[in-house]
Amino acid sequence: MSVSAPEDIRPSTSNGDQSNRDTNTPATSTSASTTALPPPQPPPQQQQQQQPSSSTTTTDNNNNNQTSQQPQEKKEKIIPRDVRLLHLIFATHAVHNYQDHVPLQLMDFAHRYTKSVLKDALVYNDHSKPINANTNLNSNTNATVNTDDIRLAIAARSNYQFKPVPPKELLLELAQERNSRPLPPVIPRWGLNLPPEKYCLTAKDWDSIYDEPDEDNNQSSQQKNKKLKTK
């Protein structure tokens, strides 16, 4: 018996199946159209541009804070120790309203005064040394300033540089002596009682040439009179 080879069995696509597929495709499109679409997103370039702008603002704020803090720190560091001590001295004496250059002027005065006092002390120290034959007069290797030299320099300078204040007891004696004298009596007059004319502002504060002749004119007139007498 001869057996024939089996033929290839393939699924046959009928017209009914194709019609079903065609009818299913519109359903998917309608379902997709009914669903809500997501909002449009900006392109990646715009997002990258927005991020640097926010970062630049933060960096600018940080830089401004740093620059504002740096001058304050510098101002605190610039103030020297002597100026701070002068501020404390002013505060102890209840002096709060003064200009900024006042402590600098006081520092300048203190520097010049101490420099001049030390120079005078060196001169006094040189004169107080015993002179030996072996030592040179121009050598300043052994120049050591003592407290006595500084005291002498301060005392010598205070006599002509600073006016000494008289003691309080002397001022009290002078005031008591002056107050012991009675005041002149007040003479009743018409109108306002004014002091003598020389003490008033209306007094004459100028002199005329013709009021009091000069000595030269007197001598010349006397010589003329002598000549006339001799003739």
Coordinates of N, CA and C in Angstrom, one line a residue:
M1 N 0.9 -1.2 0.0 CA 0.0 0.0 0.0 C 0.9 1.2 0.0
S2 N 0.5 2.1 -0.7 CA 1.3 3.4 -0.8 C 0.6 4.4 0.0
V3 N 1.4 5.0 0.9 CA 0.9 6.0 1.9 C 1.3 7.4 1.4
S4 N 0.4 8.2 1.2 CA 0.8 9.6 0.7 C 1.3 10.4 1.8
A5 N 2.1 11.3 1.5 CA 2.7 12.2 2.5 C 1.7 13.2 3.0
P6 N 1.7 13.5 4.3 CA 0.7 14.4 4.8 C 1.0 15.8 4.3
E7 N 0.0 16.5 3.9 CA 0.2 17.8 3.4 C 0.3 18.8 4.6
D8 N 0.9 19.9 4.3 CA 1.2 20.9 5.4 C -0.2 21.5 5.8
I9 N -0.4 21.5 7.1 CA -1.6 22.1 7.6 C -1.3 23.5 8.0
R10 N -2.0 24.4 7.4 CA -1.8 25.8 7.7 C -3.1 26.4 8.1
P11 N -3.1 27.3 9.1 CA -4.4 27.9 9.5 C -4.9 28.8 8.4
S12 N -6.0 28.6 8.0 CA -6.7 29.3 7.0 C -7.3 30.6 7.5
T13 N -7.0 31.7 6.9 CA -7.6 32.9 7.3 C -8.8 33.2 6.5
S14 N -9.9 33.2 7.2 CA -11.1 33.4 6.5 C -11.5 34.9 6.5
N15 N -12.5 35.1 5.7 CA -13.0 36.5 5.6 C -13.6 37.0 6.9
G16 N -14.2 36.0 7.7 CA -14.8 36.4 9.0 C -13.8 36.9 10.0
D17 N -12.6 36.2 10.0 CA -11.5 36.7 10.9 C -11.0 38.1 10.6
Q18 N -10.8 38.3 9.3 CA -10.3 39.6 8.9 C -11.3 40.7 9.3
S19 N -12.6 40.4 9.1 CA -13.6 41.4 9.5 C -13.6 41.7 11.0
N20 N -13.3 40.6 11.8 CA -13.2 40.8 13.2 C -12.0 41.7 13.6
R21 N -10.9 41.5 12.9 CA -9.7 42.3 13.2 C -10.0 43.8 12.9
D22 N -10.6 43.9 11.7 CA -10.9 45.3 11.3 C -11.8 46.0 12.3
T23 N -12.7 45.3 12.8 CA -13.7 45.9 13.7 C -13.0 46.2 15.1
N24 N -11.9 45.4 15.5 CA -11.3 45.6 16.8 C -10.4 46.8 16.8
T25 N -9.8 47.1 15.7 CA -8.8 48.3 15.6 C -9.4 49.6 15.9
P26 N -10.6 49.9 15.4 CA -11.2 51.2 15.8 C -11.5 51.3 17.3
A27 N -11.8 50.2 18.0 CA -12.1 50.2 19.4 C -10.9 50.7 20.2
T28 N -9.7 50.2 19.8 CA -8.5 50.6 20.6 C -8.2 52.1 20.4
S29 N -8.4 52.6 19.2 CA -8.2 54.0 19.0 C -9.1 54.9 19.8
T30 N -10.4 54.4 19.9 CA -11.3 55.2 20.6 C -11.0 55.2 22.1
S31 N -10.6 54.0 22.6 CA -10.2 53.9 24.0 C -9.0 54.8 24.3
A32 N -8.1 54.9 23.4 CA -6.9 55.7 23.7 C -7.2 57.2 23.7
S33 N -8.2 57.5 22.8 CA -8.6 58.9 22.7 C -9.3 59.4 24.0
T34 N -10.0 58.5 24.6 CA -10.8 58.8 25.8 C -9.9 59.0 27.0
T35 N -8.7 58.4 27.1 CA -7.8 58.5 28.3 C -7.2 59.9 28.3
A36 N -6.9 60.5 29.5 CA -6.3 61.8 29.7 C -4.8 61.8 29.3
L37 N -4.4 62.8 28.5 CA -3.0 62.9 28.1 C -2.2 63.6 29.2
P38 N -1.0 63.3 29.4 CA -0.1 64.0 30.4 C 0.2 65.4 29.9
P39 N 0.5 66.3 30.8 CA 0.9 67.7 30.3 C 2.2 67.7 29.6
P40 N 2.3 68.6 28.7 CA 3.6 68.7 27.9 C 4.8 69.1 28.8
Q41 N 5.8 68.4 28.7 CA 7.0 68.7 29.4 C 8.0 69.5 28.6
P42 N 8.7 70.5 29.3 CA 9.7 71.3 28.6 C 10.8 70.5 28.1
P43 N 11.4 70.9 27.0 CA 12.6 70.2 26.5 C 13.7 70.2 27.6
P44 N 14.6 69.2 27.5 CA 15.7 69.1 28.4 C 16.6 70.3 28.5
Q45 N 16.7 71.1 27.4 CA 17.6 72.2 27.3 C 17.1 73.3 28.3
Q46 N 15.7 73.6 28.3 CA 15.2 74.6 29.1 C 15.3 74.2 30.6
Q47 N 15.2 72.9 30.9 CA 15.4 72.5 32.3 C 16.8 72.8 32.7
Q48 N 17.8 72.5 31.8 CA 19.2 72.8 32.2 C 19.4 74.2 32.4
Q49 N 18.7 75.1 31.6 CA 18.9 76.5 31.7 C 18.3 77.0 33.0
Q50 N 17.2 76.5 33.5 CA 16.6 76.9 34.7 C 17.4 76.6 35.9
Q51 N 18.0 75.4 35.9 CA 18.8 75.0 37.1 C 20.0 75.9 37.3
P52 N 20.8 76.2 36.3 CA 21.9 77.1 36.6 C 21.5 78.5 37.1
S53 N 20.3 79.0 36.6 CA 19.9 80.3 37.1 C 19.6 80.3 38.6
S54 N 19.0 79.2 39.1 CA 18.8 79.1 40.6 C 20.1 78.9 41.3
S55 N 21.0 78.2 40.7 CA 22.3 78.0 41.4 C 23.1 79.3 41.4
T56 N 23.0 80.1 40.3 CA 23.7 81.4 40.3 C 23.2 82.3 41.4
T57 N 21.8 82.3 41.6 CA 21.3 83.2 42.6 C 21.8 82.8 44.0
T58 N 21.8 81.6 44.3 CA 22.3 81.1 45.6 C 23.8 81.5 45.8
T59 N 24.6 81.3 44.7 CA 26.0 81.7 44.8 C 26.2 83.2 45.0
D60 N 25.4 84.0 44.3 CA 25.5 85.4 44.4 C 25.1 85.8 45.9
N61 N 24.1 85.2 46.5 CA 23.8 85.6 47.8 C 24.9 85.2 48.8
N62 N 25.5 84.0 48.6 CA 26.6 83.6 49.4 C 27.8 84.6 49.3
N63 N 28.1 85.0 48.0 CA 29.2 85.9 47.8 C 28.9 87.3 48.5
N64 N 27.7 87.7 48.4 CA 27.3 89.0 49.1 C 27.5 88.9 50.6
N65 N 27.0 87.8 51.2 CA 27.2 87.6 52.6 C 28.7 87.6 53.0
Q66 N 29.5 86.9 52.2 CA 30.9 86.8 52.5 C 31.6 88.2 52.4
T67 N 31.2 89.0 51.3 CA 31.8 90.3 51.2 C 31.3 91.2 52.3
S68 N 30.1 91.1 52.8 CA 29.6 92.0 53.9 C 30.3 91.6 55.2
Q69 N 30.7 90.3 55.4 CA 31.3 89.9 56.6 C 32.8 90.2 56.6
Q70 N 33.5 90.3 55.4 CA 34.9 90.6 55.4 C 35.2 92.0 55.8
P71 N 34.5 93.0 55.4 CA 34.9 94.4 55.9 C 34.7 94.5 57.4
Q72 N 33.6 93.8 58.0 CA 33.5 93.9 59.4 C 34.6 93.3 60.2
E73 N 35.1 92.1 59.7 CA 36.2 91.5 60.3 C 37.5 92.3 60.2
K74 N 37.7 93.0 59.0 CA 38.8 93.8 58.8 C 38.8 95.0 59.8
K75 N 37.6 95.6 59.9 CA 37.5 96.8 60.8 C 37.9 96.4 62.3
E76 N 37.4 95.2 62.7 CA 37.7 94.8 64.0 C 39.2 94.5 64.2
K77 N 39.9 94.0 63.1 CA 41.3 93.7 63.2 C 42.2 94.9 63.1
I78 N 41.7 96.0 62.4 CA 42.5 97.2 62.2 C 42.6 98.0 63.5
I79 N 41.7 97.9 64.4 CA 41.7 98.8 65.6 C 42.9 98.3 66.5
P80 N 43.9 99.2 66.7 CA 45.0 98.8 67.6 C 44.7 98.8 69.1
R81 N 45.6 98.3 69.8 CA 45.4 98.1 71.3 C 45.3 99.4 72.0
D82 N 46.2 100.4 71.6 CA 46.2 101.7 72.2 C 44.9 102.4 72.0
V83 N 44.3 102.3 70.8 CA 43.1 103.0 70.6 C 42.0 102.4 71.5
R84 N 42.0 101.1 71.6 CA 41.0 100.5 72.5 C 41.1 100.9 73.9
L85 N 42.4 101.1 74.4 CA 42.6 101.6 75.7 C 42.1 103.0 75.9
L86 N 42.3 103.8 74.9 CA 41.8 105.2 74.9 C 40.3 105.3 75.0
H87 N 39.7 104.4 74.2 CA 38.2 104.3 74.3 C 37.7 103.9 75.7
L88 N 38.4 103.0 76.3 CA 38.1 102.7 77.7 C 38.3 103.8 78.7
I89 N 39.4 104.6 78.4 CA 39.6 105.8 79.3 C 38.5 106.8 79.1
F90 N 38.1 107.0 77.9 CA 37.0 108.0 77.6 C 35.7 107.5 78.3
A91 N 35.5 106.2 78.3 CA 34.3 105.6 78.8 C 34.3 105.8 80.4
T92 N 35.4 105.6 81.0 CA 35.5 105.8 82.5 C 35.3 107.2 82.9
H93 N 35.6 108.2 82.0 CA 35.4 109.6 82.4 C 34.0 110.1 81.8
A94 N 33.2 109.2 81.4 CA 31.8 109.5 80.8 C 31.9 110.4 79.6
V95 N 32.9 110.2 78.8 CA 33.0 110.9 77.5 C 32.7 109.9 76.4
H96 N 31.5 110.1 75.8 CA 31.0 109.2 74.8 C 30.9 109.8 73.4
N97 N 30.8 111.1 73.3 CA 30.7 111.8 72.0 C 32.0 112.5 71.6
Y98 N 32.7 111.9 70.7 CA 34.0 112.4 70.2 C 34.2 111.8 68.8
Q99 N 35.0 112.5 68.1 CA 35.3 112.1 66.7 C 36.3 111.0 66.7
D100 N 36.4 110.4 65.5 CA 37.3 109.2 65.4 C 38.7 109.5 65.4
H101 N 39.1 110.7 65.0 CA 40.5 111.1 64.9 C 41.1 111.6 66.3
V102 N 40.2 111.7 67.3 CA 40.7 112.2 68.6 C 41.7 111.1 69.2
P103 N 41.4 109.8 69.2 CA 42.4 108.9 69.8 C 43.7 108.9 69.0
L104 N 43.6 109.1 67.7 CA 44.9 109.1 66.9 C 45.7 110.3 67.2
Q105 N 45.1 111.5 67.5 CA 45.9 112.7 67.9 C 46.5 112.4 69.3
L106 N 45.8 111.8 70.2 CA 46.4 111.5 71.5 C 47.5 110.5 71.4
M107 N 47.4 109.5 70.5 CA 48.5 108.6 70.3 C 49.7 109.3 69.7
D108 N 49.5 110.2 68.8 CA 50.6 111.0 68.2 C 51.3 111.8 69.2
F109 N 50.5 112.5 70.1 CA 51.1 113.3 71.2 C 51.9 112.4 72.1
A110 N 51.4 111.3 72.5 CA 52.1 110.4 73.4 C 53.4 109.9 72.8
H111 N 53.4 109.6 71.5 CA 54.6 109.1 70.9 C 55.7 110.2 70.8
R112 N 55.3 111.4 70.5 CA 56.2 112.5 70.4 C 56.8 112.8 71.8
Y113 N 55.9 112.8 72.8 CA 56.3 113.2 74.1 C 57.3 112.1 74.7
T114 N 57.0 110.9 74.5 CA 57.9 109.8 75.1 C 59.2 109.8 74.3
K115 N 59.2 110.1 73.0 CA 60.4 110.1 72.2 C 61.3 111.3 72.7
S116 N 60.8 112.4 73.0 CA 61.6 113.6 73.4 C 62.1 113.3 74.8
V117 N 61.3 112.7 75.7 CA 61.7 112.4 77.1 C 62.9 111.4 77.1
L118 N 62.8 110.4 76.2 CA 63.9 109.4 76.2 C 65.2 110.1 75.6
K119 N 65.0 111.0 74.7 CA 66.2 111.6 74.2 C 66.9 112.5 75.3
D120 N 66.1 113.2 76.0 CA 66.7 114.0 77.1 C 67.3 113.1 78.2
A121 N 66.6 112.0 78.5 CA 67.2 111.0 79.5 C 68.5 110.5 79.0
L122 N 68.7 110.2 77.7 CA 70.0 109.7 77.2 C 71.1 110.8 77.4
V123 N 70.7 112.1 77.2 CA 71.7 113.2 77.4 C 72.1 113.3 78.8
Y124 N 71.1 113.2 79.7 CA 71.4 113.3 81.2 C 72.2 112.1 81.6
N125 N 72.0 110.9 81.1 CA 72.7 109.8 81.4 C 74.2 109.9 81.0
D126 N 74.4 110.5 79.8 CA 75.8 110.7 79.4 C 76.6 111.6 80.3
H127 N 75.9 112.7 80.8 CA 76.6 113.6 81.7 C 76.8 113.0 83.1
S128 N 76.0 112.1 83.5 CA 76.1 111.5 84.8 C 77.2 110.5 84.9
K129 N 77.7 110.0 83.8 CA 78.7 109.0 83.8 C 80.1 109.5 84.2
P130 N 80.9 108.8 84.9 CA 82.2 109.2 85.2 C 83.1 109.1 84.0
I131 N 83.9 110.1 83.7 CA 84.8 110.1 82.5 C 86.1 109.5 82.9
N132 N 86.5 108.4 82.1 CA 87.7 107.7 82.3 C 88.6 108.0 81.0
A133 N 89.9 107.8 81.2 CA 90.8 108.1 80.1 C 90.7 107.0 79.0
N134 N 90.4 105.8 79.4 CA 90.3 104.7 78.5 C 89.1 104.6 77.7
T135 N 88.0 105.3 78.2 CA 86.7 105.2 77.5 C 86.6 106.3 76.5
N136 N 86.0 106.0 75.4 CA 85.8 107.0 74.3 C 84.5 107.8 74.6
L137 N 84.5 109.1 74.3 CA 83.3 109.9 74.6 C 82.2 109.6 73.6
N138 N 82.6 109.2 72.4 CA 81.5 109.0 71.4 C 80.9 107.6 71.4
S139 N 81.4 106.7 72.3 CA 80.8 105.4 72.3 C 79.6 105.4 73.2
N140 N 78.5 104.8 72.6 CA 77.2 104.7 73.3 C 76.9 103.3 73.6
T141 N 77.9 102.4 73.8 CA 77.6 101.0 74.0 C 77.0 100.8 75.4
N142 N 77.4 101.5 76.4 CA 77.0 101.3 77.7 C 75.9 102.3 78.1
A143 N 75.1 102.8 77.2 CA 74.0 103.7 77.5 C 72.8 103.0 78.0
T144 N 72.6 103.1 79.3 CA 71.5 102.5 80.0 C 70.7 103.6 80.7
V145 N 69.5 103.7 80.4 CA 68.6 104.8 81.0 C 68.0 104.3 82.3
N146 N 68.1 105.1 83.3 CA 67.6 104.7 84.6 C 66.3 105.5 84.8
T147 N 65.6 105.1 85.9 CA 64.4 105.9 86.2 C 64.7 107.3 86.7
D148 N 65.8 107.5 87.3 CA 66.2 108.8 87.7 C 66.4 109.7 86.5
D149 N 67.0 109.2 85.5 CA 67.2 110.0 84.3 C 65.8 110.4 83.7
I150 N 64.9 109.5 83.7 CA 63.6 109.8 83.1 C 62.8 110.8 83.9
R151 N 62.9 110.6 85.3 CA 62.3 111.6 86.1 C 62.9 113.0 86.0
L152 N 64.2 113.1 85.8 CA 64.8 114.4 85.6 C 64.4 115.0 84.3
A153 N 64.3 114.2 83.3 CA 63.9 114.7 81.9 C 62.4 115.2 82.0
I154 N 61.6 114.4 82.7 CA 60.2 114.9 82.8 C 60.0 116.2 83.6
A155 N 60.8 116.3 84.7 CA 60.7 117.5 85.5 C 61.3 118.7 84.8
A156 N 62.4 118.5 84.0 CA 62.9 119.6 83.3 C 62.0 120.1 82.1
R157 N 61.3 119.1 81.5 CA 60.4 119.5 80.4 C 59.1 120.1 80.9
S158 N 58.6 119.6 82.1 CA 57.3 120.1 82.6 C 57.4 121.6 83.0
N159 N 58.6 122.1 83.3 CA 58.7 123.5 83.8 C 58.4 124.5 82.6
Y160 N 58.8 124.1 81.4 CA 58.6 125.1 80.3 C 57.6 124.6 79.3
Q161 N 57.3 123.3 79.2 CA 56.3 122.8 78.3 C 54.9 122.8 78.8
F162 N 54.7 122.5 80.0 CA 53.4 122.4 80.7 C 53.4 123.5 81.8
K163 N 52.3 124.3 81.8 CA 52.2 125.3 82.8 C 51.7 124.6 84.1
P164 N 52.5 124.7 85.2 CA 52.1 124.1 86.4 C 50.9 124.7 87.0
V165 N 50.0 123.9 87.6 CA 48.8 124.4 88.2 C 49.1 124.8 89.7
P166 N 48.7 126.0 90.1 CA 48.9 126.4 91.5 C 48.1 125.5 92.4
P167 N 48.6 125.3 93.6 CA 47.9 124.5 94.6 C 46.5 125.1 95.0
K168 N 45.7 124.2 95.5 CA 44.3 124.7 95.8 C 44.3 125.6 97.0
E169 N 45.2 125.4 98.0 CA 45.3 126.2 99.2 C 45.6 127.7 98.8
L170 N 46.5 127.8 97.9 CA 46.9 129.2 97.4 C 45.7 129.9 96.8
L171 N 44.9 129.2 96.0 CA 43.8 129.8 95.3 C 42.7 130.2 96.4
L172 N 42.5 129.3 97.4 CA 41.6 129.7 98.4 C 42.0 130.9 99.2
E173 N 43.3 131.1 99.5 CA 43.7 132.3 100.2 C 43.5 133.5 99.3
L174 N 43.8 133.5 98.0 CA 43.6 134.6 97.2 C 42.1 135.0 97.1
A175 N 41.3 133.9 97.0 CA 39.8 134.2 96.9 C 39.3 134.8 98.2
Q176 N 39.8 134.4 99.3 CA 39.3 135.0 100.6 C 39.8 136.4 100.8
E177 N 41.0 136.7 100.3 CA 41.5 138.1 100.4 C 40.7 139.0 99.5
R178 N 40.4 138.5 98.3 CA 39.6 139.3 97.4 C 38.2 139.5 97.8
N179 N 37.6 138.5 98.4 CA 36.2 138.7 98.8 C 36.1 139.5 100.1
S180 N 37.2 139.6 100.8 CA 37.1 140.5 102.1 C 36.9 141.9 101.8
R181 N 37.2 142.4 100.6 CA 37.1 143.8 100.2 C 35.6 144.1 99.9
P182 N 35.0 145.1 100.4 CA 33.6 145.4 100.1 C 33.5 146.0 98.7
L183 N 32.3 145.8 98.2 CA 32.0 146.3 96.9 C 31.7 147.8 96.9
P184 N 31.9 148.5 95.9 CA 31.6 150.0 95.9 C 30.1 150.2 96.0
P185 N 29.8 151.3 96.7 CA 28.3 151.5 96.9 C 27.7 151.9 95.5
V186 N 26.4 151.6 95.4 CA 25.7 151.9 94.2 C 25.0 153.2 94.4
I187 N 25.4 154.2 93.5 CA 24.8 155.5 93.6 C 23.5 155.6 92.9
P188 N 22.4 156.0 93.5 CA 21.2 156.1 92.8 C 21.2 157.1 91.7
R189 N 20.9 156.7 90.5 CA 20.9 157.6 89.3 C 19.6 157.3 88.5
W190 N 19.3 158.3 87.6 CA 18.2 158.1 86.8 C 18.5 157.2 85.6
G191 N 17.7 156.3 85.3 CA 17.9 155.4 84.2 C 18.7 154.1 84.7
L192 N 19.3 153.5 83.7 CA 20.0 152.3 84.0 C 21.4 152.6 84.6
N193 N 21.7 151.9 85.6 CA 23.0 152.1 86.3 C 24.1 151.2 85.5
L194 N 25.0 151.9 84.9 CA 26.1 151.2 84.2 C 27.4 151.4 84.9
P195 N 28.4 150.5 84.7 CA 29.7 150.6 85.2 C 30.4 151.8 84.6
P196 N 31.6 152.1 85.1 CA 32.3 153.3 84.5 C 32.5 153.0 83.0
E197 N 32.8 154.2 82.3 CA 32.9 154.1 80.9 C 34.0 153.2 80.4
K198 N 35.1 153.1 81.1 CA 36.2 152.3 80.6 C 35.9 150.8 80.6
Y199 N 34.9 150.4 81.4 CA 34.5 149.0 81.4 C 33.3 148.7 80.5
C200 N 32.7 149.7 79.8 CA 31.6 149.5 78.9 C 32.1 149.3 77.5
L201 N 31.2 148.7 76.7 CA 31.5 148.4 75.3 C 31.5 149.7 74.5
T202 N 30.8 150.7 75.0 CA 30.7 152.0 74.3 C 31.9 152.9 74.5
A203 N 32.9 152.4 75.3 CA 34.1 153.2 75.6 C 34.9 153.4 74.3
K204 N 35.7 154.4 74.3 CA 36.6 154.7 73.1 C 37.8 153.8 73.2
D205 N 38.0 152.9 72.2 CA 39.1 152.0 72.2 C 40.1 152.4 71.2
W206 N 40.2 153.7 70.8 CA 41.2 154.2 69.9 C 41.8 155.5 70.4
D207 N 42.9 155.9 69.9 CA 43.6 157.1 70.3 C 43.8 158.0 69.1
S208 N 43.7 159.2 69.3 CA 43.9 160.2 68.2 C 45.4 160.7 68.2
I209 N 45.9 161.0 67.0 CA 47.3 161.5 66.9 C 47.4 162.9 67.5
Y210 N 46.3 163.7 67.4 CA 46.4 165.1 67.7 C 46.1 165.3 69.2
D211 N 45.7 164.2 69.9 CA 45.4 164.4 71.3 C 46.7 164.5 72.1
E212 N 47.7 163.6 71.9 CA 48.9 163.6 72.6 C 50.1 163.7 71.6
P213 N 50.8 164.8 71.5 CA 51.9 165.0 70.5 C 53.0 164.0 70.8
D214 N 53.7 163.7 69.8 CA 54.8 162.8 69.9 C 56.0 163.5 70.5
E215 N 57.0 162.7 70.9 CA 58.2 163.3 71.5 C 59.1 163.9 70.4
D216 N 59.0 163.4 69.2 CA 59.8 164.0 68.1 C 59.3 165.4 67.8
N217 N 58.0 165.6 67.8 CA 57.5 166.9 67.5 C 57.9 167.9 68.6
N218 N 57.9 167.4 69.8 CA 58.3 168.3 70.9 C 59.8 168.7 70.8
Q219 N 60.6 167.8 70.5 CA 62.1 168.1 70.3 C 62.3 169.0 69.2
S220 N 61.6 168.8 68.1 CA 61.8 169.7 66.9 C 61.3 171.1 67.2
S221 N 60.2 171.3 67.9 CA 59.7 172.6 68.3 C 60.7 173.3 69.3
Q222 N 61.3 172.5 70.2 CA 62.2 173.1 71.1 C 63.5 173.6 70.4
Q223 N 64.0 172.8 69.5 CA 65.1 173.3 68.7 C 64.9 174.5 67.9
K224 N 63.7 174.7 67.3 CA 63.3 175.9 66.6 C 63.3 177.1 67.5
N225 N 62.8 176.9 68.7 CA 62.7 178.0 69.7 C 64.1 178.4 70.1
K226 N 65.0 177.5 70.3 CA 66.4 177.8 70.6 C 67.1 178.7 69.6
K227 N 66.9 178.2 68.3 CA 67.5 179.0 67.2 C 67.0 180.4 67.1
L228 N 65.7 180.5 67.3 CA 65.1 181.9 67.3 C 65.7 182.8 68.4
K229 N 65.9 182.2 69.6 CA 66.4 183.0 70.7 C 67.9 183.4 70.4
T230 N 68.7 182.5 69.9 CA 70.1 182.9 69.6 C 70.2 184.0 68.5
K231 N 69.3 184.0 67.6 CA 69.3 185.1 66.6 C 69.0 186.4 67.2

